[in-house]
Coordinates of C-alpha atoms in Angstrom, one line a residue:
Chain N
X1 CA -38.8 32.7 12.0
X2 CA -36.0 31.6 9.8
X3 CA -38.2 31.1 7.2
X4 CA -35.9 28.6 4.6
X5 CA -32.6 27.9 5.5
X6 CA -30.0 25.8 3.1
X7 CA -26.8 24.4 4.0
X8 CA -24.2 24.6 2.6
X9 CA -24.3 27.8 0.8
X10 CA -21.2 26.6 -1.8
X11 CA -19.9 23.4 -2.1
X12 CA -17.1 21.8 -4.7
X13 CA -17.2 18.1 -5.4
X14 CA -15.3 15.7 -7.4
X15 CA -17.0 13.5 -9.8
X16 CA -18.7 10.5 -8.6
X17 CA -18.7 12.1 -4.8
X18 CA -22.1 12.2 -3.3
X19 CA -23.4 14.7 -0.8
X20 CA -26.5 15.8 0.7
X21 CA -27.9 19.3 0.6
X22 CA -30.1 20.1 3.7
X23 CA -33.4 22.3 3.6
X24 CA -35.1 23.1 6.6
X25 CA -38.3 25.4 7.2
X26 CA -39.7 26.9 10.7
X27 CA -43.4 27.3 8.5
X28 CA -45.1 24.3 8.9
X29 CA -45.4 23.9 5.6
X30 CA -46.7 21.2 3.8
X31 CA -45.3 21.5 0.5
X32 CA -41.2 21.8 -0.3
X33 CA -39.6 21.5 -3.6
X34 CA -35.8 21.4 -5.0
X35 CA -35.3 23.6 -7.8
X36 CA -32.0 23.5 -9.9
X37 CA -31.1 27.1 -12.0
X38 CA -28.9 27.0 -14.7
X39 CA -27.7 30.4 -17.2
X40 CA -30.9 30.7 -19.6
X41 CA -32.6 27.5 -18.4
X42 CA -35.0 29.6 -15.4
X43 CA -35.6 27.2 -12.8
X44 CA -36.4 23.3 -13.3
X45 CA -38.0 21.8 -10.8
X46 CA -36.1 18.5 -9.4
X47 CA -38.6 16.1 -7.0
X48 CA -41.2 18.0 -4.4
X49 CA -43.0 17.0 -1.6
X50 CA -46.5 17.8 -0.8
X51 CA -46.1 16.4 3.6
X52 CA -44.2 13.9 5.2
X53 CA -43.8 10.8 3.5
X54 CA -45.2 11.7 0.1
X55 CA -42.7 12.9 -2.8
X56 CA -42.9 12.8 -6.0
X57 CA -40.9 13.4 -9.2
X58 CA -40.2 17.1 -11.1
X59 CA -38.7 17.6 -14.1
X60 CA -35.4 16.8 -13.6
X61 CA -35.1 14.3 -11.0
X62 CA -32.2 12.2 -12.8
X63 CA -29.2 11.4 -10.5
X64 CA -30.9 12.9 -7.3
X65 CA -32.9 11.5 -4.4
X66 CA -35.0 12.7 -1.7
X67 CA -37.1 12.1 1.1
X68 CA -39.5 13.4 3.8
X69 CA -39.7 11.9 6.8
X70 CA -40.4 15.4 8.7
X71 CA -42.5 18.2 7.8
X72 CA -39.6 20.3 8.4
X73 CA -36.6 18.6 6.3
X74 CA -36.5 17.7 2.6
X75 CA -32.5 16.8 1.9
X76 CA -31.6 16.3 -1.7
X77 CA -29.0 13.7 -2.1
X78 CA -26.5 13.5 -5.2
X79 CA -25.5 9.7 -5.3
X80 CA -22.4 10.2 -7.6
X81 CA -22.2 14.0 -9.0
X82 CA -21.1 14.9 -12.6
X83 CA -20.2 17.6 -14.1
X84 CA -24.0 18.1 -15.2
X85 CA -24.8 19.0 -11.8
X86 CA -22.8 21.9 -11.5
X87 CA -25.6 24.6 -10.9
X88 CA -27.2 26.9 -8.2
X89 CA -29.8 24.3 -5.8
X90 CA -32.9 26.6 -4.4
X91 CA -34.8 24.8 -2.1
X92 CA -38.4 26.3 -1.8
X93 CA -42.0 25.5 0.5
X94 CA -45.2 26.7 0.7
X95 CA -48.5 26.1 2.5
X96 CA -50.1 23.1 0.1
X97 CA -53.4 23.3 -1.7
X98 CA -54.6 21.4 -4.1
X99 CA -54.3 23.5 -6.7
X100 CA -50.8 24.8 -6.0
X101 CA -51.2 28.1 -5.6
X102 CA -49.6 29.1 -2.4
X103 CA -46.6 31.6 -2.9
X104 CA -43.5 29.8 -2.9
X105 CA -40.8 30.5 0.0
X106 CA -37.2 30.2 -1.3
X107 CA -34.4 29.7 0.6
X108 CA -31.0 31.4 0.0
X109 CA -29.3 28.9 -2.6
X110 CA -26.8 26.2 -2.5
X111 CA -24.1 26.9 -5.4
X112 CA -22.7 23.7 -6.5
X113 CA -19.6 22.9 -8.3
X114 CA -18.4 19.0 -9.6
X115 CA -15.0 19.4 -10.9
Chain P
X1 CA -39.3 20.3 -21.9
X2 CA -40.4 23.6 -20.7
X3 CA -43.9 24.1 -20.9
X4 CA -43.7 28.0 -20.4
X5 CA -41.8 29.9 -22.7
X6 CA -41.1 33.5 -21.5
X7 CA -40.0 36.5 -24.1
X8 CA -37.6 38.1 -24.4
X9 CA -34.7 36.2 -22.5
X10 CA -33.1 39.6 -22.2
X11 CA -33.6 43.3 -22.1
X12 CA -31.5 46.6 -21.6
X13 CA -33.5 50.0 -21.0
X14 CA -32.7 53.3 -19.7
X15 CA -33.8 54.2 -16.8
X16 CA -37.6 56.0 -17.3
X17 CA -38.0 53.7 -20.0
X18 CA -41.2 50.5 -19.8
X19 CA -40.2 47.3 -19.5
X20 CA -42.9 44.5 -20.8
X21 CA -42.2 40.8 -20.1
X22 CA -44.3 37.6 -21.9
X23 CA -44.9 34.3 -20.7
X24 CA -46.9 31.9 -23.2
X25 CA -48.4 28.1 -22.6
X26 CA -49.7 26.0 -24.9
X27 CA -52.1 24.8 -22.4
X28 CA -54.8 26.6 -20.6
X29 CA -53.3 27.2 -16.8
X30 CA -55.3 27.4 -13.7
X31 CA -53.4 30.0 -12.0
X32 CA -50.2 31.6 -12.6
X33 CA -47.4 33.2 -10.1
X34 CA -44.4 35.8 -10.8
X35 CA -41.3 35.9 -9.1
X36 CA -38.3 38.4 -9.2
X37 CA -34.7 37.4 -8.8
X38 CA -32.4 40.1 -7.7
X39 CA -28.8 39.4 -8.9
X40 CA -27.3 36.9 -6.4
X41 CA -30.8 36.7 -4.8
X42 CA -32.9 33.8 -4.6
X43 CA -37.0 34.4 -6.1
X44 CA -39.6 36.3 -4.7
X45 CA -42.9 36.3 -5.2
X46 CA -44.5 38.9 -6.3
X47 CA -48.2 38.0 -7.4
X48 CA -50.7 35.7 -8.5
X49 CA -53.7 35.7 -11.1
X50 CA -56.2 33.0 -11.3
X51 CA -59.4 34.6 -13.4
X52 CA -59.6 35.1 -17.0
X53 CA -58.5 38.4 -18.2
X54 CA -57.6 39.5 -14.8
X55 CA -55.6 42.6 -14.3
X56 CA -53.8 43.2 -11.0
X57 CA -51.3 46.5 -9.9
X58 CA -48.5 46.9 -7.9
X59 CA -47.5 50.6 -7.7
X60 CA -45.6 50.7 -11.3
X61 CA -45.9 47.0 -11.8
X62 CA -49.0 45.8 -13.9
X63 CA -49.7 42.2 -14.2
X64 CA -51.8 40.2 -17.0
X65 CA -54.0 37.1 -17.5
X66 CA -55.3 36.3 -20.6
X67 CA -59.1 35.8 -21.8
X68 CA -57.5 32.5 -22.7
X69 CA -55.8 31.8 -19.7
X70 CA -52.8 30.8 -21.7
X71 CA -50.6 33.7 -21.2
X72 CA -49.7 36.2 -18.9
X73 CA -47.6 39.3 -18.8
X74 CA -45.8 41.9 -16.4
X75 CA -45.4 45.8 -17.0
X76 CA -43.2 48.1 -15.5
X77 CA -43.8 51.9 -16.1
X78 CA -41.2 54.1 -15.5
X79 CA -38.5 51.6 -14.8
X80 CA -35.9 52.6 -12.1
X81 CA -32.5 50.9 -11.1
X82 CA -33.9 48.6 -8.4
X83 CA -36.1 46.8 -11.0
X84 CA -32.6 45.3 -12.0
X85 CA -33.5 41.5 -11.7
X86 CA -34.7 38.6 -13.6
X87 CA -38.6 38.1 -13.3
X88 CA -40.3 34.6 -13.8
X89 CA -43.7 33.1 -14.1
X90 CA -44.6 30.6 -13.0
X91 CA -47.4 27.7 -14.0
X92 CA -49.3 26.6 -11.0
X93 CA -51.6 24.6 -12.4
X94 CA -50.0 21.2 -11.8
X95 CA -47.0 21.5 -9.3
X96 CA -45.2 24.6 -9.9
X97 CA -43.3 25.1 -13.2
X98 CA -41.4 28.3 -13.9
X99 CA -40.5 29.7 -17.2
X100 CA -37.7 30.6 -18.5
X101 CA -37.3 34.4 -17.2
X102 CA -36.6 37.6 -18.0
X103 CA -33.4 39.6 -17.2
X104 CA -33.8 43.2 -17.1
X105 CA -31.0 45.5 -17.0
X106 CA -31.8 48.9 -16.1
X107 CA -29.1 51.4 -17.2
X108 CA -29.3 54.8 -15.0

């Protein structure tokens, strides 16, 4: 098994360019999640997904989309980067329970940079 | 905001020294998760505690709940240079919210 894989692993963009970042999982999983991590700011989650279909809305979800129409993929979309979103992108799934407490899979990291 | 503050940010030990991290909620959680972040790495989880005042060990790592439920922390006896990383918890009560973490330097 792969486990979670994220493409690209760096990317530089200019402001007001958008791009995709792609997530993929070989687990079945039901739940996936984007997490941004910033220097002293730990990880904030961005929008999540508990199946195919169904997302919903994390901390930080401003100037990102998403969606799930697979059980496999959850792309995050930047519609017009800034500067802001310069950060490291983790993309992370789990088996999903109602009370959220499967371990979270992470993948390797997609390192951002909007110039 | 974030609702799970973790203390310190920061710490330097020599190796053999303990190493004692803090995470605090001002609500009551249902569960909560730890992760460790080797430099460059991507988080890995580590454990979870779910009961009240539960107590759980991994070889020199011991792990907290509170009576409360609204804190938790991570010991490390003994610390060696791979427990270089930054550790996190994590608040799985209602999706999964991390705090703020803890980078431990280990000097040998």
């Amino acid at each position: 098994n792969a486990g979670v894989t994220q493409t690209p692993k760096f990317q530089v963009l200019k402001t007001g360019q958008s791009m995709t970042l792609q997530c993929a999982q070989d687990m079945n999983h039901e739940y996936m999640s984007w997490y941004r991590q910033d220097p002293g700011m730990g990880l904030r989650l961005i929008h999540y997904s508990v199946g195919a279909g169904i997302t919903d809305q994390g901390e930080v979800p401003n100037g990102y989309n998403v969606s799930r129409s697979t059980t496999e993929d959850f792309p995050l979309r930047l519609l017009s980067a800034a500067p802001s979103q310069t950060s490291v992108y983790f993309c992370a799934s789990s088996r999903w329970t109602i009370s959220y407490n499967s371990p979270l899979h992470f993948g390797n990291g997609t390192r951002l940079t909007v110039t | 905001g974030q609702q799970v503050m973790q203390i310190p940010q920061y710490q330097h030990v020599q190796e053999g020294e303990d190493f004692t991290t803090y995470c605090n909620s001002s609500t009551t959680l249902s569960n909560i998760q730890w992760y460790k972040q080797r430099p460059g790495g991507h988080p890995v989880f580590l454990i979870q505690l779910v009961k009240s005042g539960e107590v759980k060990k991994q070889k020199r790592l011991t792990f907290q709940f509170g009576e409360a439920k609204k804190n938790s922390s991570l010991h490390i006896t003994a610390t060696q240079t791979t427990d270089v990383g930054t550790y996190f918890c994590a608040d799985a009560t209602n999706k999964l919210i991390f705090g703020t973490g803890t980078l431990l330097a280990v000097q040998p």
